[in-house]
Amino acid sequence: MVAACLPRERLRPLAGWLLLLSVGSVAAGRIEDQTEQFFRSGHTNNWAVLVCTSRFWFNYRHVANTLSVYRSVKRLGIPDSHIVLMLADDMACNPRNPKPATVFSHKNMELNVYGDDVEVDYRSYEVTVENFLRVLTGRIPSSTPRSKRLLSDDRSNILIYMTGHGGNGFLKFQDSEEITNIELADAFEQMWQKRRYNELLFIIDTCQGASMYERFYSPNIMALASSQVGEDSLSHQPDPAIGVHLMDRYTFYVLEFLEEINPASQTNMNDLVCPRSLCVSTPGHRTDLFQRDPKNVLITDFFGSVRKVEITTDTISLQPDLEITESSYKKDRMDEELMEPLKYAEQLPVAQIIHQKPKLKDWHPPGGFILGLWALIIMVFFKTYGIKHMKFIF
Amino acid sequence: MAAACLRLVWLAPLLLGLVDGGRAEPPRDALREELVITPLPSGDVAATFQFRTRWDSDLQREEVSHYRLFPKALGQLISKYSLRELHLSFTQGFWRTRYWGPPFLQAPSGAELWVWFQDTVTDVDKSWKELSNVLSGIFCASLNFIDSTNTVTPTASFKPLGLANGTDHYFLRYAVLPREVVCTENLTPWKKLLPCSSKAGLSVLLKADRLFHTSYHSQAVHIRPVCRNARCTSISWELRQTLSVVYDAFVTGQGKKDWSLFRMFSRTLTEPCPLASESRVYVDVTSYNQDNETLEVHPTPTTTYQDVTLGTQKTYAVYDLLDTAVINNSRNLNLQFKWKSPPENGYVHYQPAQDRLQPHLLEMLIQLPANSATKVSIQFERALLKWTEYTPDPNHGFYVSPSVLSALVPSMVAAKPVDWEESPLFKSLYPVSDSSSYFVRLYTEPLLVNLPTPDFSMPYNVICLTCTVVAVCYGSFYNLLTRTFHIEEPSTGGLAKWLANLIRRARGVPPL
C-alpha cells in the first residue's frame, strides 16, 4: 500500500526498509525467546550443601560420593564460598590410605575426586544433626565463620546431597545419632517460611532413601533418592589396592552423567535417570511439590552456577585519590623518631620465674545456689529440733 | 542483572587507584622465601619451607585498608582482636629426635594455638573464643572446639617471641587439639595466604599428594612484631609461614638413599616469585654420617654458607633463585644429592629358619676397632610347639647351639714359620700362613631356653570331666524322657530251675 503511493526511485530504499522491518520482527521474536529463557527459573544464585554422615574406614565410599558431587558442582561453577561441605571422617589422610591425600572414585585409581583445592567446612566431630539443622535453618551462633554458613536468600537455588547409612524414615549420623524424615521436612518448612530458598533439589543416596522425602510439605522441593522403601542401595566396585568399596552405584552413575555436562548444556532433570540394570535398586523421585515441569528444569539450575551478566559498553572515567595514602605514610615517619628502642623478651628468664608469686584467685561471694542450700539446711534443722535453739545461736 | 553490571563498574576505580598508588610511595612489605633441605643421619630427608612477609606498618594506630603482600584475612584479624602474637600449627606425625637430630621448629601432633593479646583487651577469654572460631573458618579446621576445657594460661613458659615491653601472662592463652587431622583442606587455605600462591617460586613444590606421603608433616603460621631496623625504634609485623616435612627413605625412597627435588615433590623449580626480594635453597652438606658416607650435591653450588646452627657447626650449599646463573638455559632447577658410600669391606650372610626344616644361620665378618667392646645380640620369640613335638621332660628346656667366633688375632711377637714334622704337636693345630697374627676359634656357652610348656594332663582331665557331665546330666535326662515301664510276669526259671528241680527230686527235697 505504501509502494503504490511513492514514485519508483524511492522504492528500492523502501524495499530495503521493509526488509529490515521484517528481519527486525523476526529478530525481536528470537530475542523474546532468549529473554524468556533468561528468566526461566527465577534464581540468581546457587548454593550447595553436601553432607557425608558416615565415619570409619570401611565407609570410604560415602566420602567418595560426597566428594564427587563436590567436584562436579565446583566444575560447573559454584564457588567454594557457596558450598557447605560436611565430611564426617577423614579418608584422604587416614593412616590406612595407601595413597595419602587422595580419594578415588574409580578402581585402578583413575579419578582423584579429592583434588588439590578442596575446602571442607564441617569435618570430623562437627558433622552432627544439630549442626546440619542449624546450617539449613540459619540459626547459627554468632561466632560461626562465614564459610560455615548457608547465606542463601529467596532467589537461591539450593542443592542438598546426603549420603550415609539410612533406614525407613531416618538417616544415621556418625553411628551415634539419627535424623528423621519429619525433622528434615520441618527444617525445610522453616527454610521456606524464612524465604531461604527459591527452589530446592534434595538428593539422597542411602538404603531406603525414598522414605526421607515422604514427609516433605513445603513448596518448590524436588527430591531424588537412590532406592525405594524396603530396598538397599548397593555399592559399586571395590579396589584391591585400597581394600574397600569406592563408590555407591547411584552416585557413580550420577557422576558419570555429570562429567558430560558443561555450564552451557541444556540437559534437563528428566535425563538424570539411573536404569535398574545399572543401579540394581529402583531410584525414586518426588516432583509434586515442584511448580515447574521437570523437563523444563536444567541440570545447571541446581548443579551449576550460571550467572546472568549484562555487559555495558559505556566508559566511565574516575579520578584516583592520592591524598589518603600519602598522609598516613607521613604520619608514620614522624612517629618513628619519638620512641625509644624496643627489645625482644627473654625466652627463659630463670631468676624472674623462680621469684614470681603465684597469683591469688579473686574472691567471689557465694552464689545463689550455695546460699539457698545453706538456708535449706538451717531451716530443716530448726524445724526438726524446734525454734528454741535459735536463741543459743544468735 | 543490575547488581552484576554495578559490580563491573565498582571494580574499575579500585584498579585505577592501585596503579597510581603504586607509583606514589615505596613498597612497605617484603617477602623472603627459603627452603632448607637436610639429609638426616638415617637416610631420610627433611625439607623446611619458610615464607616470611614483613610489613612495615603499625596496625594498631592507623586504619589500614590497602593490603599488598600481607594477607588481608590475617591483617584484619590482628586489628580486630588486638593481637600481639599468634602461633598456629597443624602437625601429623612426630619428630624423632633420636634418629633425625634436633629440629628447627617442632610442633605437637594435632593443632596448637597460642596467642598473646595486647594490653588493651578487656575480655581476653571472649576474644580468644571468637578468634578460634574465625581461625577455624579460615583454615578449615575444627578449632572451634577450643574452649575453657582445653585452654590454659601458662605462667612461665611461652614468653613472646617478638617485641614485648611487658609480659603479663594474663594476656596469653594456649590450647592444643591432639585429635586434629591435617590434610589437603588445611594446606589449601595456607597456600592461598602466600603472595605468589602456588604459581611461582618455592611454593610450586607444595603439592599435597607428595607432602602428605611423609613421616612428619607440620605447617604453621606465626605472626609477631619485630624490629624494623637495627636501631629498633619502630615495629614491623612479621608473618612467617613454615612447612616441615620428612621423607622416609624406605616408603618414598624405595630404600635408595639418593634424592632429588623431583623425587620428593614431583616438581622442579622454574622461576623465582616475582614478588620476593629473596628466594633461596639451602642444602645441608655437613658430613656427619657415621657410615663414613659423603654427600654429593648436583648441580655444584656457587656459594656455601657456614654457621653454628643448633649447637653444631654446619655447612650449607646455597642456591639463589634470583641469581640468573642458577636457573640457566635448562630453565629448571632439580637439585640432586646422594650418599656415596665407601666400598664395602664387611660380609653378612643370613639364612632364616624354616619351621621343622632348617635352623637360622647368621654369619658376619666384622672388623673390631681397638680398645672397644662390641656387643652382638639377637632377639627371638618363644613359640608353642605341637604337643607331640615335646620331649618327655619339657620342663628342662630346649638348647640353642653355641655361637662360634673365628678370629685372626694380631700377634705381639712375630712367630717363626712352622715345620710340621719337626715342631711339637701343639704348634700344628691350625695352619698358619701369616706370622704376624694367629688364628683362634672360640665358642660361647649353649643357651638353655625355657619354652612355654603346656600341661600335658589336660586332655585326660577334659575327657574325664566331659564324659562325667554328659553321663550324669544328659544321661539322666535321656533316661527320664525315654524310659518306659512294662509290667512283666516273673519268669518261671527256665532251664536252670528245671535242672535244679531234677537234682532236688533226686535228693528227696521239695522242689522250687
CSV table of N, CA and C in Angstrom, one decimal, chain A residues 38-39 55 80 87 89-90 92-93 97-102 114-121 123-126 131 143-145 147-148 307-312 316-322 325-326 328-329 331-332 335-337 339-349 352-353 356 359, chain B residues 1 4-5 7-9 12-13 16-17 20-21 24-26 28 56 58 61-62 92 130 133-134 136-137 140-142 144-145 155-156 159-164 167-168 170 179-186 188-189 191-192 206-209 212-213 225-229 231-235:
chain,number,residue,atom,x,y,z
A,38,PHE,N,16.1,-16.6,29.6
A,38,PHE,CA,16.9,-15.8,30.6
A,38,PHE,C,16.2,-15.9,32.0
A,39,PHE,N,15.0,-15.7,32.0
A,39,PHE,CA,14.2,-15.6,33.3
A,39,PHE,C,13.5,-16.8,33.6
A,55,ARG,N,31.2,-42.4,59.4
A,55,ARG,CA,32.6,-42.5,60.0
A,55,ARG,C,33.2,-43.8,59.7
A,80,ASP,N,33.6,-22.1,46.1
A,80,ASP,CA,33.7,-22.6,47.5
A,80,ASP,C,32.9,-21.8,48.5
A,87,LEU,N,32.1,-33.4,55.9
A,87,LEU,CA,32.6,-34.8,55.8
A,87,LEU,C,32.8,-35.3,57.2
A,89,ASP,N,34.3,-38.0,58.3
A,89,ASP,CA,35.6,-38.6,58.7
A,89,ASP,C,36.6,-38.3,57.6
A,90,ASP,N,37.9,-38.4,58.0
A,90,ASP,CA,38.9,-38.1,57.1
A,90,ASP,C,39.5,-39.3,56.4
A,92,ALA,N,41.2,-39.2,53.3
A,92,ALA,CA,42.4,-38.9,52.4
A,92,ALA,C,43.7,-39.0,53.2
A,93,CYS,N,43.7,-38.5,54.4
A,93,CYS,CA,44.9,-38.6,55.2
A,93,CYS,C,44.8,-39.6,56.3
A,97,ASN,N,45.1,-45.3,54.3
A,97,ASN,CA,45.0,-45.0,52.9
A,97,ASN,C,46.4,-45.2,52.3
A,98,PRO,N,46.5,-46.1,51.3
A,98,PRO,CA,47.8,-46.4,50.7
A,98,PRO,C,48.3,-45.2,49.9
A,99,LYS,N,47.4,-44.3,49.4
A,99,LYS,CA,47.9,-43.2,48.7
A,99,LYS,C,47.4,-41.9,49.4
A,100,PRO,N,48.2,-41.4,50.3
A,100,PRO,CA,47.6,-40.2,51.1
A,100,PRO,C,47.3,-39.1,50.3
A,101,ALA,N,46.3,-38.3,50.8
A,101,ALA,CA,45.8,-37.0,50.2
A,101,ALA,C,45.1,-37.4,48.9
A,102,THR,N,44.5,-38.6,48.7
A,102,THR,CA,43.7,-38.8,47.6
A,102,THR,C,42.5,-39.6,48.0
A,114,TYR,N,39.4,-36.0,45.3
A,114,TYR,CA,39.8,-35.1,46.4
A,114,TYR,C,40.4,-33.9,45.9
A,115,GLY,N,41.3,-34.0,45.0
A,115,GLY,CA,41.9,-32.9,44.3
A,115,GLY,C,42.9,-32.1,45.2
A,116,ASP,N,43.3,-31.0,44.6
A,116,ASP,CA,44.3,-30.2,45.3
A,116,ASP,C,43.7,-28.9,45.9
A,117,ASP,N,42.4,-28.7,45.7
A,117,ASP,CA,41.9,-27.4,46.0
A,117,ASP,C,40.6,-27.5,46.8
A,118,VAL,N,40.6,-28.4,47.8
A,118,VAL,CA,39.3,-28.7,48.5
A,118,VAL,C,39.2,-27.9,49.8
A,119,GLU,N,38.0,-27.5,50.1
A,119,GLU,CA,37.8,-26.8,51.4
A,119,GLU,C,36.7,-27.5,52.1
A,120,VAL,N,37.0,-28.1,53.2
A,120,VAL,CA,35.9,-28.8,53.9
A,120,VAL,C,35.5,-27.9,55.1
A,121,ASP,N,34.2,-27.6,55.1
A,121,ASP,CA,33.7,-26.7,56.1
A,121,ASP,C,33.4,-27.3,57.5
A,123,ARG,N,34.0,-30.7,59.6
A,123,ARG,CA,34.7,-32.0,59.4
A,123,ARG,C,34.7,-32.8,60.7
A,124,SER,N,34.9,-34.1,60.6
A,124,SER,CA,35.0,-35.0,61.8
A,124,SER,C,33.9,-34.8,62.8
A,125,TYR,N,34.2,-34.5,64.0
A,125,TYR,CA,33.1,-34.4,65.0
A,125,TYR,C,32.1,-33.3,64.8
A,126,GLU,N,32.4,-32.4,64.0
A,126,GLU,CA,31.4,-31.3,63.8
A,126,GLU,C,30.2,-31.6,63.0
A,131,ASN,N,24.3,-29.5,64.1
A,131,ASN,CA,25.0,-28.5,63.2
A,131,ASN,C,24.3,-28.5,61.8
A,143,SER,N,29.3,-16.5,66.4
A,143,SER,CA,30.8,-16.5,66.2
A,143,SER,C,31.1,-17.5,65.1
A,144,THR,N,30.1,-18.1,64.4
A,144,THR,CA,30.5,-19.0,63.3
A,144,THR,C,31.0,-18.3,62.1
A,145,PRO,N,32.2,-18.8,61.6
A,145,PRO,CA,32.8,-18.0,60.4
A,145,PRO,C,31.9,-18.2,59.2
A,147,SER,N,32.4,-19.1,56.2
A,147,SER,CA,32.4,-20.2,55.3
A,147,SER,C,31.6,-21.4,55.8
A,148,LYS,N,31.1,-21.3,57.1
A,148,LYS,CA,30.3,-22.4,57.6
A,148,LYS,C,28.8,-22.0,57.6
A,307,ARG,N,25.8,-17.5,35.9
A,307,ARG,CA,25.5,-16.1,36.2
A,307,ARG,C,25.0,-15.4,35.0
A,308,LYS,N,24.0,-14.5,35.3
A,308,LYS,CA,23.5,-13.7,34.2
A,308,LYS,C,24.2,-12.4,34.2
A,309,VAL,N,25.0,-12.1,33.2
A,309,VAL,CA,25.8,-10.9,33.2
A,309,VAL,C,25.4,-10.0,32.1
A,310,GLU,N,25.3,-8.7,32.4
A,310,GLU,CA,24.9,-7.8,31.3
A,310,GLU,C,26.2,-6.9,31.1
A,311,ILE,N,26.6,-6.9,29.9
A,311,ILE,CA,27.9,-6.1,29.6
A,311,ILE,C,27.5,-4.8,29.0
A,312,THR,N,28.1,-3.8,29.6
A,312,THR,CA,27.8,-2.4,29.2
A,312,THR,C,29.0,-1.9,28.4
A,316,ILE,N,33.4,4.9,31.8
A,316,ILE,CA,33.3,5.8,33.0
A,316,ILE,C,34.8,6.1,33.4
A,317,SER,N,35.1,7.3,33.5
A,317,SER,CA,36.5,7.7,33.9
A,317,SER,C,36.4,8.2,35.4
A,318,LEU,N,37.4,7.8,36.1
A,318,LEU,CA,37.4,8.1,37.6
A,318,LEU,C,38.7,8.8,37.9
A,319,GLN,N,38.7,9.6,39.0
A,319,GLN,CA,39.9,10.2,39.5
A,319,GLN,C,40.5,9.4,40.6
A,320,PRO,N,41.8,9.1,40.6
A,320,PRO,CA,42.4,8.3,41.7
A,320,PRO,C,42.5,9.3,42.9
A,321,ASP,N,42.5,8.7,44.1
A,321,ASP,CA,42.5,9.5,45.4
A,321,ASP,C,43.9,9.3,46.1
A,322,LEU,N,44.8,10.2,45.8
A,322,LEU,CA,46.2,10.0,46.4
A,322,LEU,C,46.3,10.6,47.8
A,325,THR,N,46.5,8.0,51.0
A,325,THR,CA,47.6,7.2,51.2
A,325,THR,C,48.9,8.0,51.6
A,326,GLU,N,49.0,9.2,51.0
A,326,GLU,CA,50.2,10.0,51.4
A,326,GLU,C,50.2,10.4,52.8
A,328,SER,N,48.9,9.2,55.5
A,328,SER,CA,49.1,8.2,56.5
A,328,SER,C,50.6,7.8,56.6
A,329,TYR,N,51.3,7.8,55.4
A,329,TYR,CA,52.7,7.5,55.4
A,329,TYR,C,53.5,8.5,56.1
A,331,LYS,N,52.6,10.5,58.5
A,331,LYS,CA,52.3,10.4,60.0
A,331,LYS,C,53.2,9.4,60.6
A,332,ASP,N,53.4,8.3,59.9
A,332,ASP,CA,54.1,7.2,60.4
A,332,ASP,C,55.6,7.6,60.6
A,335,ASP,N,56.3,9.6,63.7
A,335,ASP,CA,56.3,8.9,65.0
A,335,ASP,C,57.6,8.1,65.2
A,336,GLU,N,58.3,7.9,64.1
A,336,GLU,CA,59.5,7.0,64.2
A,336,GLU,C,60.5,7.5,65.2
A,337,GLU,N,60.8,8.8,65.1
A,337,GLU,CA,61.9,9.3,65.9
A,337,GLU,C,61.6,9.4,67.4
A,339,MET,N,60.1,7.3,69.6
A,339,MET,CA,60.0,6.2,70.5
A,339,MET,C,61.4,5.7,70.9
A,340,GLU,N,61.6,5.2,72.1
A,340,GLU,CA,62.9,4.7,72.5
A,340,GLU,C,63.0,3.3,71.9
A,341,PRO,N,64.2,2.7,71.9
A,341,PRO,CA,64.4,1.4,71.2
A,341,PRO,C,63.6,0.3,72.0
A,342,LEU,N,63.0,-0.6,71.2
A,342,LEU,CA,62.3,-1.7,71.9
A,342,LEU,C,63.2,-3.0,71.9
A,343,LYS,N,62.9,-3.9,72.7
A,343,LYS,CA,63.7,-5.1,72.7
A,343,LYS,C,62.8,-6.4,72.8
A,344,TYR,N,63.4,-7.5,72.4
A,344,TYR,CA,62.7,-8.8,72.5
A,344,TYR,C,62.7,-9.3,73.9
A,345,ALA,N,61.7,-10.2,74.2
A,345,ALA,CA,61.6,-10.7,75.5
A,345,ALA,C,62.5,-11.9,75.7
A,346,GLU,N,63.0,-12.1,76.9
A,346,GLU,CA,63.8,-13.2,77.1
A,346,GLU,C,63.0,-14.5,77.2
A,347,GLN,N,63.5,-15.6,76.5
A,347,GLN,CA,62.6,-16.7,76.4
A,347,GLN,C,62.5,-17.5,77.7
A,348,LEU,N,63.6,-17.6,78.5
A,348,LEU,CA,63.6,-18.4,79.7
A,348,LEU,C,64.3,-17.6,80.8
A,349,PRO,N,63.7,-16.6,81.4
A,349,PRO,CA,64.3,-15.8,82.5
A,349,PRO,C,64.2,-16.6,83.8
A,352,GLN,N,63.6,-14.6,87.1
A,352,GLN,CA,62.3,-14.0,87.2
A,352,GLN,C,61.2,-15.0,87.5
A,353,ILE,N,61.3,-16.2,86.9
A,353,ILE,CA,60.3,-17.2,87.0
A,353,ILE,C,60.3,-17.7,88.5
A,356,GLN,N,58.6,-15.3,90.9
A,356,GLN,CA,57.3,-14.7,90.8
A,356,GLN,C,56.3,-15.3,91.7
A,359,LYS,N,49.6,-16.0,91.5
A,359,LYS,CA,48.5,-15.0,91.6
A,359,LYS,C,47.4,-15.6,92.4
B,1,MET,N,20.6,-8.7,37.7
B,1,MET,CA,21.2,-8.2,36.5
B,1,MET,C,21.9,-6.8,36.7
B,4,ALA,N,24.9,-7.1,38.8
B,4,ALA,CA,26.0,-7.6,38.1
B,4,ALA,C,26.8,-6.5,37.4
B,5,CYS,N,26.0,-5.6,36.7
B,5,CYS,CA,26.8,-4.5,36.0
B,5,CYS,C,27.3,-3.5,36.9
B,7,ARG,N,28.6,-4.2,39.7
B,7,ARG,CA,29.8,-4.8,40.2
B,7,ARG,C,31.0,-4.5,39.3
B,8,LEU,N,30.7,-4.6,37.9
B,8,LEU,CA,31.8,-4.3,37.0
B,8,LEU,C,32.3,-2.9,37.1
B,9,VAL,N,31.3,-2.0,37.4
B,9,VAL,CA,31.7,-0.6,37.4
B,9,VAL,C,32.5,-0.3,38.6
B,12,ALA,N,36.4,-0.9,38.6
B,12,ALA,CA,37.3,0.0,37.8
B,12,ALA,C,38.0,1.0,38.7
B,13,PRO,N,37.3,1.7,39.7
B,13,PRO,CA,38.1,2.7,40.5
B,13,PRO,C,39.2,2.0,41.3
B,16,LEU,N,42.3,1.5,39.1
B,16,LEU,CA,43.0,2.7,38.8
B,16,LEU,C,43.7,3.2,40.0
B,17,GLY,N,43.1,3.1,41.2
B,17,GLY,CA,43.7,3.6,42.4
B,17,GLY,C,45.0,2.8,42.7
B,20,ASP,N,48.0,4.0,40.4
B,20,ASP,CA,48.6,5.2,40.7
B,20,ASP,C,49.2,5.2,42.1
B,21,GLY,N,48.6,4.5,43.0
B,21,GLY,CA,49.1,4.4,44.4
B,21,GLY,C,50.5,3.8,44.4
B,24,ALA,N,53.2,6.3,43.9
B,24,ALA,CA,53.4,7.4,44.8
B,24,ALA,C,54.3,7.1,46.0
B,25,GLU,N,54.2,5.8,46.5
B,25,GLU,CA,55.0,5.5,47.7
B,25,GLU,C,55.8,4.2,47.5
B,26,PRO,N,56.9,4.1,48.2
B,26,PRO,CA,57.7,2.8,48.0
B,26,PRO,C,57.0,1.7,48.7
B,28,ARG,N,56.0,-1.2,51.2
B,28,ARG,CA,56.2,-1.2,52.6
B,28,ARG,C,56.2,-2.7,53.1
B,56,ASP,N,55.9,-3.2,57.1
B,56,ASP,CA,56.3,-2.0,57.9
B,56,ASP,C,55.2,-1.1,58.2
B,58,ASP,N,52.2,-0.1,61.4
B,58,ASP,CA,51.7,-0.3,62.8
B,58,ASP,C,50.2,-0.4,62.7
B,61,ARG,N,47.7,1.6,65.2
B,61,ARG,CA,47.5,3.0,65.3
B,61,ARG,C,46.7,3.5,64.1
B,62,GLU,N,47.0,2.9,62.9
B,62,GLU,CA,46.3,3.5,61.8
B,62,GLU,C,45.3,2.5,61.2
B,92,GLN,N,51.2,-33.6,61.7
B,92,GLN,CA,50.8,-35.0,61.6
B,92,GLN,C,52.1,-35.8,61.8
B,130,GLU,N,36.3,-16.1,70.2
B,130,GLU,CA,35.9,-15.6,68.8
B,130,GLU,C,37.1,-15.8,67.9
B,133,ASN,N,37.2,-19.4,66.6
B,133,ASN,CA,36.1,-19.6,65.6
B,133,ASN,C,36.5,-19.1,64.3
B,134,VAL,N,37.0,-17.8,64.3
B,134,VAL,CA,37.4,-17.2,63.0
B,134,VAL,C,38.5,-18.1,62.3
B,136,SER,N,39.1,-21.2,62.6
B,136,SER,CA,38.6,-22.5,62.1
B,136,SER,C,37.9,-22.3,60.8
B,137,GLY,N,37.3,-21.1,60.5
B,137,GLY,CA,36.8,-20.9,59.2
B,137,GLY,C,37.9,-20.6,58.2
B,140,CYS,N,39.9,-24.1,57.7
B,140,CYS,CA,39.1,-25.4,57.5
B,140,CYS,C,39.4,-26.4,58.6
B,141,ALA,N,39.6,-26.0,59.8
B,141,ALA,CA,39.9,-27.0,60.9
B,141,ALA,C,38.9,-26.9,62.0
B,142,SER,N,38.8,-27.9,62.9
B,142,SER,CA,37.8,-27.8,63.9
B,142,SER,C,38.4,-27.0,65.1
B,144,ASN,N,37.1,-24.6,66.4
B,144,ASN,CA,36.0,-24.1,67.2
B,144,ASN,C,35.8,-25.0,68.5
B,145,PHE,N,36.4,-26.2,68.5
B,145,PHE,CA,36.3,-27.0,69.7
B,145,PHE,C,37.2,-26.5,70.8
B,155,THR,N,52.1,-19.8,83.0
B,155,THR,CA,52.6,-18.7,83.8
B,155,THR,C,54.1,-18.4,83.6
B,156,ALA,N,54.8,-19.4,83.1
B,156,ALA,CA,56.3,-19.2,83.0
B,156,ALA,C,56.8,-19.5,81.6
B,159,LYS,N,56.9,-17.4,76.5
B,159,LYS,CA,57.2,-15.9,76.5
B,159,LYS,C,57.1,-15.4,75.1
B,160,PRO,N,56.8,-14.2,74.9
B,160,PRO,CA,56.5,-13.7,73.5
B,160,PRO,C,57.8,-13.9,72.6
B,161,LEU,N,57.7,-14.3,71.4
B,161,LEU,CA,58.8,-14.5,70.5
B,161,LEU,C,59.1,-13.2,69.8
B,162,GLY,N,58.3,-12.2,69.9
B,162,GLY,CA,58.6,-10.9,69.2
B,162,GLY,C,58.8,-9.9,70.2
B,163,LEU,N,58.7,-8.6,69.8
B,163,LEU,CA,59.0,-7.5,70.6
B,163,LEU,C,57.9,-7.5,71.8
B,164,ALA,N,58.4,-7.2,72.9
B,164,ALA,CA,57.5,-7.1,74.1
B,164,ALA,C,58.0,-6.1,75.1
B,167,THR,N,55.4,-8.5,80.1
B,167,THR,CA,54.9,-9.8,79.9
B,167,THR,C,54.0,-10.2,81.0
B,168,ASP,N,52.8,-9.7,81.0
B,168,ASP,CA,51.8,-10.1,81.9
B,168,ASP,C,51.1,-11.3,81.3
B,170,TYR,N,48.6,-12.8,81.9
B,170,TYR,CA,47.1,-12.8,81.8
B,170,TYR,C,46.7,-12.7,80.4
B,179,ARG,N,43.6,-34.4,68.5
B,179,ARG,CA,42.8,-35.2,67.6
B,179,ARG,C,42.7,-34.6,66.2
B,180,GLU,N,43.2,-33.4,66.0
B,180,GLU,CA,43.0,-32.7,64.8
B,180,GLU,C,43.8,-33.3,63.6
B,181,VAL,N,43.2,-33.5,62.5
B,181,VAL,CA,43.8,-34.1,61.4
B,181,VAL,C,44.3,-33.0,60.4
B,182,VAL,N,45.5,-33.3,59.8
B,182,VAL,CA,46.0,-32.3,58.8
B,182,VAL,C,45.8,-33.0,57.4
B,183,CYS,N,45.2,-32.3,56.5
B,183,CYS,CA,45.1,-32.8,55.2
B,183,CYS,C,45.0,-31.7,54.2
B,184,THR,N,44.7,-32.0,52.9
B,184,THR,CA,44.8,-31.0,51.9
B,184,THR,C,43.9,-29.8,52.2
B,185,GLU,N,42.8,-30.1,52.9
B,185,GLU,CA,41.9,-28.9,53.1
B,185,GLU,C,42.5,-27.9,54.1
B,186,ASN,N,43.5,-28.3,54.8
B,186,ASN,CA,44.2,-27.3,55.6
B,186,ASN,C,45.3,-26.6,54.8
B,188,THR,N,45.3,-26.1,51.6
B,188,THR,CA,44.8,-25.1,50.5
B,188,THR,C,44.7,-23.7,51.0
B,189,PRO,N,44.0,-23.4,52.1
B,189,PRO,CA,43.9,-22.0,52.6
B,189,PRO,C,45.3,-21.5,53.0
B,191,LYS,N,48.1,-22.2,51.6
B,191,LYS,CA,48.8,-21.8,50.3
B,191,LYS,C,48.2,-20.5,49.8
B,192,LYS,N,46.9,-20.3,50.0
B,192,LYS,CA,46.3,-19.1,49.4
B,192,LYS,C,46.8,-17.9,50.2
B,206,LEU,N,54.8,-27.2,46.5
B,206,LEU,CA,53.8,-27.6,47.5
B,206,LEU,C,52.7,-28.4,46.9
B,207,LYS,N,52.9,-29.6,46.6
B,207,LYS,CA,51.8,-30.4,46.0
B,207,LYS,C,51.3,-31.4,47.1
B,208,ALA,N,50.0,-31.5,47.4
B,208,ALA,CA,49.5,-32.2,48.5
B,208,ALA,C,49.8,-33.7,48.4
B,209,ASP,N,49.7,-34.3,47.2
B,209,ASP,CA,49.8,-35.7,47.2
B,209,ASP,C,51.2,-36.2,47.5
B,212,PHE,N,51.9,-35.2,51.9
B,212,PHE,CA,51.3,-35.9,52.9
B,212,PHE,C,51.7,-37.4,52.9
B,213,HIS,N,52.6,-37.8,52.0
B,213,HIS,CA,53.1,-39.1,52.0
B,213,HIS,C,54.4,-39.1,52.7
B,225,PRO,N,55.4,-9.1,66.2
B,225,PRO,CA,56.0,-7.8,65.9
B,225,PRO,C,57.6,-7.9,66.0
B,226,VAL,N,58.3,-7.3,65.0
B,226,VAL,CA,59.7,-7.4,65.0
B,226,VAL,C,60.3,-6.0,64.9
B,227,CYS,N,61.6,-5.9,65.1
B,227,CYS,CA,62.3,-4.6,64.9
B,227,CYS,C,62.3,-4.3,63.4
B,228,ARG,N,62.1,-3.0,63.1
B,228,ARG,CA,62.1,-2.7,61.7
B,228,ARG,C,63.5,-2.5,61.2
B,229,ASN,N,64.4,-2.0,62.1
B,229,ASN,CA,65.8,-1.8,61.7
B,229,ASN,C,66.7,-2.1,62.9
B,231,ARG,N,68.2,-0.1,64.8
B,231,ARG,CA,68.0,0.8,66.0
B,231,ARG,C,66.8,0.3,66.8
B,232,CYS,N,65.9,-0.3,66.1
B,232,CYS,CA,64.7,-0.9,66.7
B,232,CYS,C,63.8,0.2,67.4
B,233,THR,N,63.5,1.2,66.6
B,233,THR,CA,62.7,2.2,67.2
B,233,THR,C,61.2,2.1,66.7
B,234,SER,N,61.0,1.3,65.7
B,234,SER,CA,59.6,1.1,65.3
B,234,SER,C,59.3,-0.3,65.0
B,235,ILE,N,58.1,-0.6,64.9
B,235,ILE,CA,57.6,-2.0,64.8
B,235,ILE,C,57.2,-2.4,63.4
